[in-house]
Coordinates of C-alpha atoms in Angstrom, one line a residue:
M1 CA -44.4 -72.6 -10.5
T2 CA -45.6 -75.7 -12.4
S3 CA -42.4 -76.4 -14.3
N4 CA -40.3 -76.0 -11.1
D5 CA -42.7 -77.9 -8.8
D6 CA -40.2 -80.8 -8.2
Y7 CA -37.4 -78.5 -7.0
V8 CA -39.7 -76.4 -4.9
L9 CA -41.2 -79.5 -3.2
E10 CA -37.7 -80.8 -2.4
V11 CA -36.7 -77.5 -0.8
L12 CA -39.9 -77.4 1.2
K13 CA -39.4 -81.0 2.5
E14 CA -35.7 -80.2 3.4
E15 CA -36.9 -77.2 5.4
G16 CA -39.5 -79.2 7.2
L17 CA -42.4 -77.1 5.9
V18 CA -44.3 -80.0 4.3
T19 CA -44.3 -83.7 4.6
T20 CA -44.4 -86.5 1.9
D21 CA -47.9 -87.4 3.0
Q22 CA -49.1 -83.8 2.4
I23 CA -47.5 -83.7 -1.0
E24 CA -49.1 -87.0 -2.0
S25 CA -52.5 -85.8 -0.8
A26 CA -52.2 -82.7 -2.8
R27 CA -51.0 -84.6 -5.9
Q28 CA -54.1 -86.9 -5.8
S29 CA -56.5 -84.0 -5.4
M30 CA -55.1 -81.9 -8.3
P31 CA -55.9 -82.3 -12.0
A32 CA -53.4 -84.2 -14.1
H33 CA -51.4 -81.2 -15.2
G34 CA -52.1 -79.0 -12.1
S35 CA -49.5 -77.5 -9.8
I36 CA -49.0 -79.4 -6.6
V37 CA -47.4 -76.3 -5.0
D38 CA -50.6 -74.3 -5.8
G39 CA -52.6 -77.1 -4.4
L40 CA -50.7 -77.0 -1.1
I41 CA -51.3 -73.2 -1.0
S42 CA -55.0 -73.4 -1.8
T43 CA -55.5 -76.1 0.9
K44 CA -53.7 -73.9 3.5
V45 CA -51.0 -76.5 4.1
I46 CA -48.5 -73.7 3.5
E47 CA -48.6 -70.0 2.8
Q48 CA -47.2 -68.5 -0.4
A49 CA -45.1 -66.0 1.7
D50 CA -43.3 -68.9 3.4
I51 CA -42.5 -70.5 0.1
L52 CA -41.1 -67.2 -1.3
R53 CA -39.1 -66.6 1.9
V54 CA -37.4 -70.1 1.7
L55 CA -36.6 -69.7 -2.0
A56 CA -35.3 -66.2 -1.6
S57 CA -33.0 -67.5 1.1
R58 CA -31.8 -70.3 -1.1
F59 CA -30.9 -67.8 -3.9
G60 CA -29.3 -65.3 -1.5
M61 CA -32.1 -62.8 -2.1
E62 CA -33.8 -60.5 0.4
M63 CA -37.6 -60.9 1.0
I64 CA -39.3 -57.5 1.3
S65 CA -42.8 -56.0 1.6
L66 CA -43.9 -53.3 -0.8
V67 CA -46.6 -52.2 1.6
N68 CA -46.1 -48.5 2.2
L69 CA -42.5 -48.8 1.0
P70 CA -41.2 -45.4 -0.1
I71 CA -39.8 -45.7 -3.7
A72 CA -37.8 -42.8 -5.1
P73 CA -39.0 -41.3 -8.4
N74 CA -35.6 -41.8 -10.0
A75 CA -36.0 -45.6 -9.5
I76 CA -39.4 -45.6 -11.2
A77 CA -38.1 -43.4 -14.0
A78 CA -35.2 -45.7 -14.6
V79 CA -37.4 -48.6 -15.7
P80 CA -39.8 -47.9 -18.6
V81 CA -43.4 -48.9 -18.0
D82 CA -43.4 -51.5 -20.8
V83 CA -40.4 -53.2 -19.3
A84 CA -41.8 -53.2 -15.8
R85 CA -45.1 -54.7 -16.9
K86 CA -43.6 -57.2 -19.3
Y87 CA -41.3 -58.7 -16.7
R88 CA -43.7 -58.1 -13.8
I89 CA -41.0 -56.3 -11.7
V90 CA -41.0 -53.1 -9.6
P91 CA -37.9 -51.0 -9.2
V92 CA -37.2 -50.4 -5.5
S93 CA -34.1 -48.2 -5.6
K94 CA -31.4 -46.8 -7.9
H95 CA -27.8 -46.0 -6.9
D96 CA -25.4 -45.0 -9.6
N97 CA -25.5 -47.9 -12.2
L98 CA -27.3 -50.3 -9.9
I99 CA -31.0 -50.8 -9.9
T100 CA -32.7 -53.0 -7.3
V101 CA -35.9 -54.6 -8.5
A102 CA -38.6 -56.7 -6.8
I103 CA -39.6 -59.9 -8.5
G104 CA -42.4 -62.3 -7.6
D105 CA -40.6 -65.6 -8.3
P106 CA -37.0 -66.2 -7.2
L107 CA -36.8 -69.1 -9.7
E108 CA -37.0 -66.7 -12.6
V109 CA -33.3 -66.0 -12.7
D110 CA -33.5 -65.3 -16.4
T111 CA -35.6 -62.2 -15.7
L112 CA -32.7 -60.5 -14.0
D113 CA -30.3 -61.4 -16.8
S114 CA -32.8 -60.0 -19.4
L115 CA -33.1 -56.8 -17.4
R116 CA -29.4 -56.3 -17.3
Y117 CA -29.4 -56.5 -21.1
V118 CA -32.4 -54.4 -21.7
L119 CA -31.6 -51.6 -19.2
K120 CA -27.8 -51.6 -19.8
C121 CA -27.0 -51.5 -16.0
D122 CA -26.4 -53.8 -13.0
I123 CA -29.5 -55.4 -11.6
E124 CA -30.0 -56.7 -8.0
G125 CA -33.1 -58.8 -7.2
V126 CA -35.2 -58.9 -4.1
V127 CA -38.4 -60.9 -3.6
A128 CA -41.9 -59.6 -3.0
A129 CA -45.4 -61.2 -3.1
P130 CA -46.9 -61.2 -6.6
S131 CA -50.0 -59.5 -5.3
E132 CA -48.0 -56.7 -3.9
I133 CA -46.1 -56.3 -7.2
S134 CA -49.5 -56.1 -9.1
V135 CA -50.7 -53.3 -6.8
A136 CA -47.4 -51.5 -7.0
L137 CA -47.4 -51.6 -10.8
D138 CA -50.8 -50.1 -10.9
R139 CA -49.8 -47.5 -8.4
F140 CA -46.5 -46.3 -10.0
Y141 CA -47.0 -46.9 -13.7
Q142 CA -49.4 -45.6 -16.2
T143 CA -49.4 -45.2 -20.0
E144 CA -51.6 -43.3 -22.3
A145 CA -52.6 -46.6 -23.9
S146 CA -53.9 -48.0 -20.7
V147 CA -55.8 -44.8 -20.0
E148 CA -57.5 -45.1 -23.3
T149 CA -58.2 -48.8 -22.6
M150 CA -59.9 -47.9 -19.3
I151 CA -61.9 -45.1 -21.0
D152 CA -63.1 -47.6 -23.6
Q153 CA -64.1 -50.1 -20.8
L154 CA -66.1 -47.4 -19.0
T155 CA -69.8 -48.4 -19.6
E156 CA -72.0 -45.7 -20.9
G157 CA -74.0 -44.2 -18.1
T158 CA -71.7 -45.5 -15.3
V159 CA -71.2 -41.9 -14.2
A160 CA -74.2 -39.7 -15.2
L161 CA -74.4 -35.9 -14.6
V162 CA -77.5 -35.2 -12.6
S163 CA -77.2 -31.4 -12.0
S164 CA -74.6 -28.6 -12.2
G165 CA -76.8 -25.6 -12.5
R166 CA -76.3 -25.5 -16.3
A167 CA -79.4 -26.4 -18.4
D168 CA -77.2 -26.9 -21.5
L169 CA -75.3 -29.7 -19.9
R170 CA -78.3 -31.9 -19.7
E171 CA -78.6 -32.0 -23.5
E172 CA -74.8 -31.9 -24.2
S173 CA -75.9 -30.8 -27.7
D174 CA -72.8 -28.8 -28.3
V175 CA -70.4 -31.7 -27.6
T176 CA -68.2 -32.5 -30.5
E177 CA -66.6 -35.9 -31.3
S178 CA -63.2 -34.6 -30.0
D179 CA -64.8 -33.8 -26.6
V180 CA -66.1 -37.3 -25.9
P181 CA -62.8 -38.9 -24.7
I182 CA -62.3 -36.0 -22.2
I183 CA -65.8 -36.4 -20.9
K184 CA -65.3 -40.1 -20.5
L185 CA -61.9 -39.5 -18.8
V186 CA -63.4 -37.1 -16.2
S187 CA -66.1 -39.7 -15.6
L188 CA -63.5 -42.4 -15.2
I189 CA -61.6 -40.3 -12.6
I190 CA -64.8 -39.8 -10.6
F191 CA -65.8 -43.4 -10.9
E192 CA -62.4 -44.7 -9.7
A193 CA -62.5 -42.3 -6.8
Y194 CA -66.0 -43.7 -5.8
R195 CA -64.8 -47.3 -6.3
N196 CA -61.8 -46.7 -4.0
R197 CA -63.9 -45.0 -1.3
A198 CA -62.1 -41.7 -1.7
S199 CA -63.3 -38.6 0.1
D200 CA -61.5 -36.1 -2.1
I201 CA -60.1 -36.0 -5.7
H202 CA -57.0 -33.8 -6.2
L203 CA -56.1 -32.7 -9.8
E204 CA -52.7 -31.0 -9.4
P205 CA -50.7 -29.4 -12.3
M206 CA -47.0 -30.1 -11.9
E207 CA -44.2 -28.7 -14.0
K208 CA -43.9 -31.7 -16.3
R209 CA -46.9 -33.8 -15.4
F210 CA -50.5 -33.7 -14.3
R211 CA -50.9 -35.5 -11.0
V212 CA -54.2 -37.1 -9.8
R213 CA -54.5 -38.1 -6.1
Y214 CA -57.3 -39.6 -4.1
R215 CA -57.7 -39.1 -0.3
I216 CA -58.7 -42.5 1.0
D217 CA -59.2 -43.0 4.8
G218 CA -57.7 -39.6 5.4
V219 CA -54.4 -40.3 3.5
L220 CA -53.5 -39.1 0.0
H221 CA -52.7 -41.8 -2.6
E222 CA -51.3 -41.0 -6.0
V223 CA -53.1 -42.9 -8.8
D224 CA -52.8 -43.3 -12.5
S225 CA -52.5 -39.9 -14.1
P226 CA -53.5 -38.7 -17.5
P227 CA -50.8 -37.2 -19.8
K228 CA -49.8 -33.6 -19.2
R229 CA -51.2 -32.5 -22.6
L230 CA -54.8 -33.3 -21.5
Q231 CA -54.5 -31.0 -18.4
A232 CA -56.3 -28.0 -19.8
A233 CA -59.1 -30.0 -21.3
I234 CA -59.7 -32.0 -18.1
I235 CA -59.8 -28.9 -15.9
S236 CA -62.1 -27.1 -18.4
R237 CA -64.5 -30.0 -18.4
V238 CA -64.7 -30.1 -14.6
K239 CA -65.3 -26.3 -14.5
I240 CA -68.1 -26.6 -17.0
M241 CA -69.7 -29.4 -14.9
A242 CA -69.4 -27.2 -11.8
N243 CA -70.9 -24.1 -13.5
M244 CA -67.7 -22.1 -13.2
K245 CA -66.3 -19.5 -15.5
I246 CA -64.0 -21.4 -17.9
A247 CA -62.1 -18.3 -19.1
E248 CA -61.3 -17.1 -15.5
K249 CA -58.1 -18.7 -14.4
R250 CA -56.7 -15.9 -12.2
V251 CA -58.9 -16.2 -9.1
P252 CA -60.2 -19.1 -7.0
Q253 CA -63.6 -20.4 -7.8
D254 CA -66.1 -22.7 -6.1
G255 CA -68.8 -24.9 -7.6
R256 CA -70.9 -28.0 -7.2
I257 CA -71.6 -31.1 -9.3
Q258 CA -74.3 -33.8 -8.8
V259 CA -73.6 -37.1 -10.4
N260 CA -75.1 -40.6 -10.3
V261 CA -72.5 -43.3 -10.1
R262 CA -74.1 -46.7 -10.8
G263 CA -77.4 -45.7 -9.2
R264 CA -75.8 -43.9 -6.2
E265 CA -76.1 -40.1 -6.0
L266 CA -73.0 -38.1 -5.1
D267 CA -72.5 -34.4 -4.5
L268 CA -69.1 -33.0 -5.5
R269 CA -68.0 -29.7 -4.0
V270 CA -65.4 -28.3 -6.4
S271 CA -62.7 -25.8 -5.6
T272 CA -60.1 -24.3 -8.0
V273 CA -57.0 -22.3 -7.0
P274 CA -54.5 -20.8 -9.5
T275 CA -51.0 -22.1 -9.2
G276 CA -47.7 -21.7 -11.0
H277 CA -48.4 -24.5 -13.5
G278 CA -52.2 -24.2 -13.9
E279 CA -55.3 -24.5 -11.8
S280 CA -55.3 -26.9 -9.0
V281 CA -58.7 -28.6 -8.6
V282 CA -60.1 -30.4 -5.5
M283 CA -63.4 -32.2 -5.7
R284 CA -64.8 -33.3 -2.3
I285 CA -67.1 -36.2 -2.6
L286 CA -70.3 -36.1 -0.4
D287 CA -72.2 -39.4 -0.4
K288 CA -75.8 -38.9 0.5
Q289 CA -76.2 -42.5 1.8
N290 CA -73.8 -41.7 4.6
L291 CA -76.6 -39.6 6.1
A292 CA -78.0 -42.9 7.4
L293 CA -75.1 -43.2 9.8
G294 CA -76.3 -44.2 13.3
L295 CA -74.4 -43.1 16.4
P296 CA -72.7 -46.5 16.8
K297 CA -71.3 -46.2 13.3
L298 CA -69.4 -43.1 14.4
G299 CA -67.2 -45.2 16.6
F300 CA -68.7 -44.7 20.1
L301 CA -68.2 -47.5 22.6
A302 CA -71.3 -48.3 24.8
D303 CA -70.6 -45.9 27.7
D304 CA -69.8 -42.9 25.5
Q305 CA -72.8 -43.6 23.3
E306 CA -75.1 -43.6 26.3
T307 CA -73.6 -40.3 27.5
F308 CA -73.8 -38.7 24.0
T309 CA -77.4 -39.9 23.4
R310 CA -78.4 -38.3 26.7
L311 CA -76.7 -35.0 25.8
I312 CA -78.3 -34.6 22.3
G313 CA -81.7 -35.4 23.9
L314 CA -81.6 -32.3 26.2
P315 CA -84.2 -29.6 25.6
D316 CA -81.8 -26.7 25.5
G317 CA -78.2 -25.6 25.8
I318 CA -75.2 -25.8 23.5
L319 CA -73.4 -29.0 22.4
L320 CA -70.1 -28.3 20.8
V321 CA -68.0 -30.7 18.6
T322 CA -64.4 -29.6 18.3
G323 CA -61.4 -30.7 16.3
P324 CA -59.2 -29.7 13.3
T325 CA -60.3 -29.7 9.7
G326 CA -61.0 -33.2 8.5
S327 CA -61.7 -34.7 11.9
G328 CA -65.3 -35.7 11.1
K329 CA -67.1 -32.9 13.0
T330 CA -69.7 -32.3 10.2
T331 CA -70.5 -36.0 9.9
T332 CA -71.1 -36.2 13.7
L333 CA -73.4 -33.2 13.6
Y334 CA -75.4 -34.7 10.7
A335 CA -75.7 -38.0 12.6
C336 CA -77.0 -36.0 15.6
L337 CA -79.6 -34.3 13.4
N338 CA -80.6 -37.6 11.9
F339 CA -81.1 -39.0 15.4
V340 CA -83.2 -36.1 16.7
N341 CA -85.2 -35.5 13.5
K342 CA -88.7 -36.3 14.6
P343 CA -92.1 -35.0 13.3
D344 CA -92.8 -33.1 16.5
R345 CA -89.5 -31.0 16.3
K346 CA -88.6 -28.1 14.0
I347 CA -84.9 -28.2 13.1
I348 CA -83.1 -25.4 11.2
T349 CA -79.5 -25.4 10.2
V350 CA -77.2 -22.5 9.1
E351 CA -74.3 -23.8 7.0
D352 CA -71.5 -22.6 4.8
P353 CA -72.2 -24.4 2.5
V354 CA -75.0 -26.9 3.0
E355 CA -73.2 -30.2 2.5
Y356 CA -76.1 -32.7 2.6
Q357 CA -79.8 -32.1 1.9
M358 CA -81.8 -33.7 4.7
S359 CA -85.4 -34.5 4.5
G360 CA -87.6 -32.8 7.2
I361 CA -84.9 -30.2 8.1
N362 CA -84.8 -26.5 7.1
Q363 CA -81.3 -25.7 5.8
V364 CA -80.0 -22.2 5.2
H365 CA -77.0 -21.7 3.0
V366 CA -74.8 -18.7 4.2
R367 CA -74.0 -16.3 1.4
E368 CA -71.6 -13.5 2.5
D369 CA -71.7 -11.9 -1.0
I370 CA -75.3 -10.8 -0.5
G371 CA -75.0 -10.1 3.3
L372 CA -76.5 -13.4 4.5
S373 CA -73.9 -14.2 7.2
F374 CA -74.1 -16.6 10.1
A375 CA -75.2 -13.9 12.5
V376 CA -77.9 -12.4 10.1
A377 CA -79.3 -15.9 9.3
L378 CA -79.4 -16.8 13.0
R379 CA -81.3 -13.7 14.0
S380 CA -83.9 -14.5 11.4
I381 CA -84.3 -18.2 12.0
L382 CA -84.9 -17.7 15.8
R383 CA -88.1 -15.9 14.8
Q384 CA -89.1 -19.2 13.1
A385 CA -89.5 -20.8 16.6
P386 CA -87.2 -23.8 16.0
N387 CA -86.6 -26.5 18.7
I388 CA -83.1 -27.3 17.5
V389 CA -80.6 -25.1 15.7
M390 CA -77.4 -26.4 14.0
I391 CA -74.7 -23.8 13.3
G392 CA -72.0 -25.1 10.9
E393 CA -69.3 -23.3 12.8
I394 CA -69.0 -20.6 15.5
R395 CA -66.5 -18.2 13.9
D396 CA -67.0 -14.8 15.6
H397 CA -68.3 -12.9 18.6
E398 CA -71.7 -12.1 17.0
T399 CA -72.4 -15.7 16.1
A400 CA -71.3 -17.0 19.5
R401 CA -73.5 -14.4 21.3
I402 CA -76.6 -15.3 19.3
A403 CA -76.0 -19.0 19.8
T404 CA -75.6 -18.5 23.6
E405 CA -78.8 -16.4 23.8
A406 CA -80.7 -19.0 21.7
S407 CA -79.6 -21.7 24.1
L408 CA -80.8 -19.7 27.1
T409 CA -84.2 -19.1 25.6
G410 CA -85.1 -22.8 25.2
H411 CA -83.3 -23.9 22.0
L412 CA -80.9 -26.8 21.7
V413 CA -77.9 -25.6 19.6
F414 CA -75.4 -27.9 17.9
S415 CA -72.2 -26.3 16.5
T416 CA -68.4 -26.8 15.9
L417 CA -65.2 -25.0 17.0
H418 CA -61.6 -25.5 15.9
T419 CA -59.8 -26.5 19.1
N420 CA -57.5 -29.3 19.8
D421 CA -59.3 -30.7 22.9
A422 CA -62.6 -30.3 24.7
P423 CA -61.6 -27.9 27.6
S424 CA -60.0 -25.5 25.2
A425 CA -63.4 -24.7 23.7
I426 CA -64.4 -22.9 26.9
A427 CA -61.4 -20.6 26.6
R428 CA -62.1 -20.1 22.8
L429 CA -65.6 -18.9 23.5
Q430 CA -64.3 -16.5 26.2
D431 CA -61.7 -15.2 23.7
M432 CA -64.5 -14.4 21.3
G433 CA -66.0 -12.1 23.9
V434 CA -68.7 -14.4 25.5
K435 CA -69.0 -13.6 29.2
P436 CA -67.9 -16.5 31.5
F437 CA -71.2 -16.7 33.2
L438 CA -73.0 -17.1 29.8
V439 CA -70.6 -19.8 28.8
A440 CA -71.1 -21.6 32.1
S441 CA -74.9 -21.3 31.8
S442 CA -75.3 -22.3 28.2
V443 CA -72.8 -24.9 27.3
R444 CA -73.9 -28.4 28.2
A445 CA -71.0 -30.4 26.9
V446 CA -68.0 -30.3 24.5
M447 CA -66.8 -33.3 22.5
A448 CA -63.4 -33.3 20.8
Q449 CA -62.8 -35.9 18.2
R450 CA -60.3 -37.3 15.7
L451 CA -60.5 -40.0 13.0
V452 CA -58.3 -43.1 13.0
R453 CA -58.1 -45.7 10.3
C454 CA -59.5 -49.1 11.1
V455 CA -57.6 -52.4 10.7
C456 CA -58.5 -54.2 7.4
E457 CA -60.6 -57.2 8.3
H458 CA -59.3 -59.2 5.3
C459 CA -55.6 -59.2 6.3
R460 CA -55.8 -58.7 10.1
E461 CA -52.9 -60.3 12.0
E462 CA -51.4 -60.3 15.4
H463 CA -48.9 -57.6 16.2
K464 CA -46.4 -57.0 19.0
P465 CA -45.8 -53.3 19.9
T466 CA -42.5 -51.9 18.8
A467 CA -40.1 -50.2 21.2
T468 CA -40.9 -46.8 19.6
E469 CA -44.6 -47.3 20.2
L470 CA -44.1 -48.4 23.8
K471 CA -41.8 -45.4 24.4
L472 CA -44.4 -43.0 23.1
L473 CA -47.0 -44.6 25.4
G474 CA -44.9 -43.8 28.4
A475 CA -46.6 -44.9 31.6
A476 CA -49.3 -46.8 29.8
A477 CA -46.9 -49.1 28.1
D478 CA -47.1 -51.7 30.8
Q479 CA -50.8 -52.4 30.2
F480 CA -50.0 -53.6 26.6
A481 CA -47.5 -56.1 27.6
S482 CA -50.1 -58.9 28.0
I483 CA -52.7 -57.7 25.5
Q484 CA -53.1 -59.2 22.0
L485 CA -52.9 -56.3 19.5
Y486 CA -53.6 -56.4 15.7
R487 CA -52.6 -54.7 12.5
G488 CA -53.3 -55.2 8.8
R489 CA -50.7 -57.0 6.8
G490 CA -51.8 -55.4 3.6
C491 CA -53.8 -57.0 0.8
S492 CA -55.5 -56.2 -2.4
K493 CA -58.7 -55.3 -0.6
C494 CA -57.0 -52.4 1.3
A495 CA -54.5 -51.5 -1.5
L496 CA -51.7 -52.9 0.7
T497 CA -52.2 -50.2 3.4
G498 CA -53.5 -52.6 6.1
Y499 CA -56.4 -50.2 6.8
S500 CA -60.0 -50.0 5.6
G501 CA -62.4 -47.3 6.7
R502 CA -62.2 -44.8 9.6
S503 CA -63.7 -44.5 13.0
G504 CA -63.8 -41.7 15.6
I505 CA -62.1 -41.4 18.9
F506 CA -63.7 -39.0 21.4
E507 CA -63.1 -36.8 24.5
I508 CA -66.4 -35.8 26.1
L509 CA -66.4 -33.0 28.7
V510 CA -69.8 -32.8 30.4
I511 CA -70.3 -29.4 32.1
N512 CA -71.5 -30.3 35.6
D513 CA -71.9 -27.9 38.6
E514 CA -68.2 -28.0 39.5
I515 CA -67.0 -27.3 36.0
Q516 CA -69.6 -24.4 35.8
R517 CA -68.1 -22.8 38.9
M518 CA -64.6 -23.2 37.4
I519 CA -65.7 -21.5 34.2
F520 CA -67.5 -18.7 36.1
G521 CA -64.3 -18.2 38.1
K522 CA -62.2 -17.9 34.8
V523 CA -60.1 -20.9 35.7
A524 CA -57.5 -21.9 33.0
A525 CA -58.4 -24.6 30.5
T526 CA -55.5 -26.8 31.8
E527 CA -57.0 -26.8 35.3
I528 CA -60.5 -27.6 34.0
R529 CA -58.9 -30.5 32.0
Q530 CA -57.1 -31.8 35.0
R531 CA -60.3 -31.7 37.2
A532 CA -62.4 -33.2 34.5
R533 CA -60.1 -36.1 34.2
E534 CA -60.2 -36.6 37.9
M535 CA -64.0 -36.8 37.6
G536 CA -63.8 -39.5 34.8
M537 CA -63.3 -37.7 31.5
R538 CA -61.2 -39.8 29.1
T539 CA -58.8 -38.1 26.8
L540 CA -58.6 -38.7 23.1
R541 CA -55.6 -41.0 23.5
E542 CA -57.2 -43.0 26.3
D543 CA -60.3 -43.5 24.2
G544 CA -58.1 -44.5 21.2
L545 CA -56.2 -47.0 23.3
R546 CA -59.5 -48.6 24.3
K547 CA -60.2 -49.2 20.6
V548 CA -56.7 -50.6 20.1
V549 CA -57.4 -53.1 22.8
I550 CA -60.6 -54.3 21.1
G551 CA -58.6 -54.6 17.8
S552 CA -60.4 -52.0 15.7
T553 CA -57.4 -49.8 15.1
T554 CA -53.6 -49.8 15.8
L555 CA -51.3 -48.1 18.3
D556 CA -49.5 -46.4 15.4
E557 CA -52.8 -44.7 14.3
V558 CA -53.8 -43.6 17.8
L559 CA -50.3 -42.2 18.5
R560 CA -50.4 -40.3 15.2
A561 CA -53.8 -38.8 15.8
T562 CA -53.1 -37.8 19.4
M563 CA -49.4 -36.8 19.3
G564 CA -50.1 -33.7 21.4
D565 CA -52.2 -35.6 23.9
A566 CA -50.6 -36.8 27.1
L567 CA -51.8 -39.7 29.2

């Protein structure tokens, strides 16, 4: 804003946002040709957002936030990428012959006139923060040229293939010059996913484009996508790395890739499924360094951590972790194993598949194709005299029966179930055919969990609950009237989402004598839940609200994750 400093300063003085003394102080501290307005911003005298808001008002323009703003594809398609990047604008909406665009400086009125001429349509301007426009441009626009530039900038060895089960890949002797760009492009996709803390990479063939999405903190985000013509080559490269059959495109396939990204080893579990426009590929990223997670890193508060630590230290019985797919059950079980992994204990796991290799633990990979099922593996490993057994998932009566018998003969058993809350796990085991007295005698505790996104520490700000949030809270709304809540405003560190990282919320049902009698008497799960709450069990939502109060997450996140949970 250097050339328009005088006008901006006059406006700010008229609005009472800065004083003459503050302006003079900034003028003296700035270089001869420096911007005084930038100096006021850098010294925290005024926020850039306040300046934009005042200028937008002067020019009769609306101030908007691009954070999580849904933008219709027809608006993006109406403005070519070279035009959007040249003028640093983001199309917000398109109706008939009118396009609304977001600009970062209300003083650049010539930009809107130029756009009217270039796009041959009516243009309406709104104002957004320049940082939000930069992120939105990277999110919604991509050109082949920029893909090639990014490939060229990818340093040799940034992403190195460690193992895929194919000896020929280590030499890459059959790679031709035409293959190199595709190899580097796949490496770029993996590197960008790692850099953005993604847990999954989705390569999805559409009718007219090839879409790439990363799952970050549990939410899918579309990123810069390669041109459609490279679809077949990219998928073939991934299948080669994962030791899959390249020519087989009619049936689903599974594979595994080990890569080293800047010195950090990652395992990628690869799955392909045939669709109408090609093979859809999902690569799940497993970071071995996450194995070092301690129990506090899972999101436990002090009282729950004390209870859980006591439970996993028991000599026998079953400890179940429940929740839907993607709720962090496996991470919790690995954290438990890491905690109890001592030289005087023999630990064996039965998994499908083995997601992380853990030192000091015997891990068995289930293979149904050769008859090595959960039940078969369990029967064999119990003859190995383990102290602790971890079963990836109890899926059927046979597995449930063996797990129950193992717990009653002096083994501590960790496992998972797919149920929505902790008390429902009791009914689920009974539905599988386990006798009520065996369930009551073997199960020590059930813990249900969900994952909620954490507030970004870099853009955290105070937040007042909305009427909708308070309505959803129901009877608990009153307790938030006098409590200071927080949310993320959205910044470049969190890709304008306001969230960074995830944490668990938990519901721990400890099976005491009274609950045992209720199970033995075949009491319904709803009654067990009600009685457990009377004895102090917190629901998922109640635990989530505790974490809202301490500022680690938001009401919106907790309500989203516990929509079926009543207070």
